Amino acid sequence: MSKGEATRERIIDRAFLIAGRDGLEGLTIGALATELKLSKSGLFSHFGSKEELQVAVLDVASSRFTERVMLPAFKAPRGLPRLERIFEGWIDWMTDSKMPGGCIFQQANAELDDRQGRPHDVLLESQKNLVEALTKTVQLAITEGHFAKNADARQIAYEFEGIMMVMNLYLRLLKDRKAVDRARMAFKRLVQSNAA
Amino acid sequence: MSKGEATRERIIDRAFLIAGRDGLEGLTIGALATELKLSKSGLFSHFGSKEELQVAVLDVASSRFTERVMLPAFKAPRGLPRLERIFEGWIDWMTDSKMPGGCIFQQANAELDDRQGRPHDVLLESQKNLVEALTKTVQLAITEGHFAKNADARQIAYEFEGIMMVMNLYLRLLKDRKAVDRARMAFKRLVQSNAA
DNA sequence: GGAAAATAAGAACGGTCGTTCGAAAGTGCA
DNA sequence: TGCACTTTCGAACGACCGTTCTTATTTTCC
């Protein structure tokens, strides 16, 4: 790996954390450069525009989510066990103390949802992929007989994501100790009421 | 009402819309003044600081939510009918075409969750009130016999809010035509699986 | 080791940010 | 009408924004 690539990764790594706390807009090149002991222009030249920096952050965010939440779950047997692994992995992701700013997707969703441009498109793409991956996992749980044959995979994926989102709210803003427990209860109910 | 108060309301009214689209940070005094054909300093003098403007926006947001979602629901009989009215009112709130930027609370939650200062405190307070109001409504549905005696009111309020949050995601970012239908299905399941 | 290429720094740009201040204009009551 | 008070404006502030250049330094490879 060349020096330039290494620096670029170091930049994105830090930018990822800041964006989780302050959002993709609150992430500024000057502040980022100061934290990394780089010059503004030196940092800037790695991306060419702030938008490209934001895109790079979103890209690394989704690949990290995939590798830390989705991929490990594929080691579990398909169907419900795999869905449970995604659920627990997602909890770990959201409570990760190395991500003090919280889940970057929650930030980005709120920030980019009704905007346009590359960052929006990249986020939308990754969220669509996530929904599809979740839906497929649920669909497998149906064909495996863990869920009722007439269960609605997309609906279950939808409600699943709702649980993760409200968990984040209770964790971050309300600082509720029971945030995770309640998420587990909600998940259990989701599974049970769709059981075969 | 004095001239000053009238202007102040006009400012907050517009600020409310902008903050829903661009966030409380993206809401800038210069742009707001231009839109309202006021001078920056003239607008500024109504609040004394940007933070106070943000607080004013959050205040008006929660009072509007109360008056448009919660209060009308209290005309319905207590218990499940009232909860259903809240649910439908909340859907109207989130799909309101006069709020093109979407629900301001979703923006503010992501933006302020791990910050400090008055805006954070005001938001936290209003979200706590909301959770309490929801919980009480559910509790009444339990005592009225609409929900099982051993149902967990706080848990139901938690899951209820999760449905609203994911609905917002599907509406705003994913632009899914079925966003509202799926929310209704999720709500129906929430009610049924806690029925007496 | 030295040339070529990649990477970083420095200074400056036009803009916009929130904020301050003093003067101007408008308002409402005696 | 005159006067106190409220409301608005205009100009300016230092700070920071993203971005553009040119120059210096470092890395890479023959």
Coordinates of C-alpha atoms (C1' of nucleotides) in Angstrom, one line a residue, chain D residues 13-30:
Chain D
dC13 C1' -16.2 42.0 12.9
dG14 C1' -13.4 37.8 13.2
dA15 C1' -13.8 33.0 12.3
dC16 C1' -14.3 29.3 9.4
dC17 C1' -16.1 27.3 5.1
dG18 C1' -14.7 24.7 0.5
dT19 C1' -11.6 25.3 -3.1
dT20 C1' -7.6 26.8 -6.1
dC21 C1' -3.2 27.5 -7.0
dT22 C1' 2.0 27.3 -6.6
dT23 C1' 5.8 25.6 -4.2
dA24 C1' 8.3 22.3 -1.3
dT25 C1' 9.0 17.9 0.4
dT26 C1' 8.9 13.0 0.3
dT27 C1' 8.4 8.6 -1.8
dT28 C1' 9.3 5.3 -5.6
dC29 C1' 11.8 3.0 -8.8
dC30 C1' 15.5 2.6 -12.6

